[in-house]
Tab-separated table of C-alpha atoms in Angstrom:
chain	number	residue	atom	x	y	z
A	1	MET	CA	0.214	-4.206	6.057
A	2	ALA	CA	-2.024	-2.028	5.368
A	3	PHE	CA	0.759	-0.009	2.749
A	4	ILE	CA	1.637	-3.674	1.074
A	5	LYS	CA	-1.837	-4.438	0.487
A	6	GLU	CA	-2.798	-0.722	-0.946
A	7	TYR	CA	0.328	-1.238	-3.103
A	8	LEU	CA	-0.990	-5.129	-4.373
A	9	ALA	CA	-4.282	-3.718	-5.117
A	10	HIS	CA	-2.778	-0.352	-7.656
A	11	GLY	CA	-0.681	-4.038	-9.624
A	12	ILE	CA	2.426	-3.918	-8.155
A	13	GLU	CA	3.614	-7.498	-7.699
A	14	TYR	CA	7.163	-7.366	-6.213
A	15	VAL	CA	7.467	-5.800	-2.672
A	16	VAL	CA	10.665	-5.136	-1.275
A	17	CYS	CA	11.131	-5.855	2.576
A	18	THR	CA	13.967	-3.916	4.216
A	19	ASP	CA	14.132	-4.287	7.798
A	20	VAL	CA	16.660	-1.744	8.835
A	21	SER	CA	17.594	-2.562	12.793
A	22	LYS	CA	19.122	-5.745	10.797
A	23	ASP	CA	20.709	-3.233	7.451
A	24	GLY	CA	24.604	-4.225	7.115
A	25	MET	CA	25.109	-6.166	11.121
A	26	LEU	CA	25.359	-9.214	8.964
A	27	GLN	CA	22.825	-10.769	11.763
A	28	GLY	CA	20.518	-12.493	9.779
A	29	PRO	CA	17.249	-11.552	8.228
A	30	SER	CA	14.397	-11.042	9.779
A	31	ILE	CA	12.834	-14.643	9.656
A	32	ASN	CA	9.393	-13.297	12.065
A	33	LEU	CA	9.052	-10.258	9.797
A	34	TYR	CA	8.806	-12.234	6.150
A	35	GLN	CA	7.469	-14.627	7.921
A	36	LYS	CA	4.351	-12.805	9.434
A	37	ILE	CA	3.743	-10.434	5.464
A	38	LEU	CA	4.036	-13.680	4.431
A	39	SER	CA	1.318	-15.565	5.428
A	40	GLN	CA	-1.164	-12.205	6.086
A	41	ILE	CA	-0.433	-11.458	2.215
A	42	LYS	CA	-0.948	-14.154	-0.417
A	43	ASN	CA	0.562	-13.368	-4.473
A	44	ILE	CA	3.165	-11.413	-3.013
A	45	LYS	CA	6.431	-11.633	-4.222
A	46	LEU	CA	8.438	-11.149	-1.335
A	47	VAL	CA	12.402	-9.138	-1.784
A	48	ALA	CA	14.114	-9.716	1.905
A	49	SER	CA	16.557	-6.888	2.582
A	50	GLY	CA	19.029	-6.561	5.896
A	51	GLY	CA	20.917	-8.693	7.484
A	52	ILE	CA	21.947	-12.101	5.583
A	53	SER	CA	25.345	-12.556	7.114
A	54	ASN	CA	25.866	-16.194	5.055
A	55	ILE	CA	23.835	-18.821	2.064
A	56	ASN	CA	22.593	-20.321	4.256
A	57	ASP	CA	20.138	-17.373	4.651
A	58	LEU	CA	18.775	-17.371	1.830
A	59	ASP	CA	17.903	-21.548	1.908
A	60	ASN	CA	16.032	-19.839	4.696
A	61	LEU	CA	14.518	-17.427	3.221
A	62	LYS	CA	13.255	-19.477	0.209
A	63	ASN	CA	11.793	-21.832	2.227
A	64	LEU	CA	9.564	-19.141	3.796
A	65	GLY	CA	8.996	-18.391	0.559
A	66	CYS	CA	11.207	-14.992	-0.011
A	67	ASN	CA	11.114	-14.862	-3.794
A	68	ALA	CA	14.170	-13.194	-3.625
A	69	ALA	CA	17.216	-11.192	-1.775
A	70	ILE	CA	18.890	-8.251	-1.697
A	71	LEU	CA	22.685	-8.503	-0.677
A	72	GLY	CA	25.249	-5.691	0.486
A	73	LYS	CA	28.170	-6.211	2.842
A	74	ALA	CA	27.228	-9.703	3.211
A	75	ILE	CA	29.552	-9.607	-0.147
A	76	TYR	CA	31.046	-6.500	0.612
A	77	GLU	CA	32.936	-8.268	3.485
A	78	ASP	CA	33.903	-11.056	2.025
A	79	LYS	CA	30.769	-13.508	4.583
A	80	ILE	CA	29.207	-14.544	0.741
A	81	THR	CA	31.742	-14.632	-2.076
A	82	LEU	CA	30.924	-14.310	-5.397
A	83	PRO	CA	31.838	-17.632	-6.470
A	84	GLU	CA	29.736	-19.030	-3.363
A	85	LEU	CA	26.369	-17.522	-4.650
A	86	GLU	CA	27.919	-18.447	-8.931
A	87	GLN	CA	27.365	-21.913	-6.614
A	88	TYR	CA	23.513	-21.547	-5.609
A	89	ILE	CA	22.071	-19.762	-7.953
A	90	LEU	CA	22.868	-22.311	-10.508
A	91	ASN	CA	22.100	-25.114	-8.335
A	92	GLN	CA	19.038	-23.467	-7.793
């Protein structure tokens, strides 16, 4: 947390947080980790990365307060299709 706060003090707005234990595993994002960060650090724009396995994960991250998510393996493995992602974005 101190690391993130230090960078925010220097004007950084967006923070990408990757739980490397979940990265590429398609087991869902680290909701508890992101929730902890967002509850302790205000005025942060958090980009979630790692573990995203389906379109519902994006809703969960959005509802939590994450500003964005990085998708990788979910797209490569067709867990989230590009047309599905496009429709999701258009409905936001």
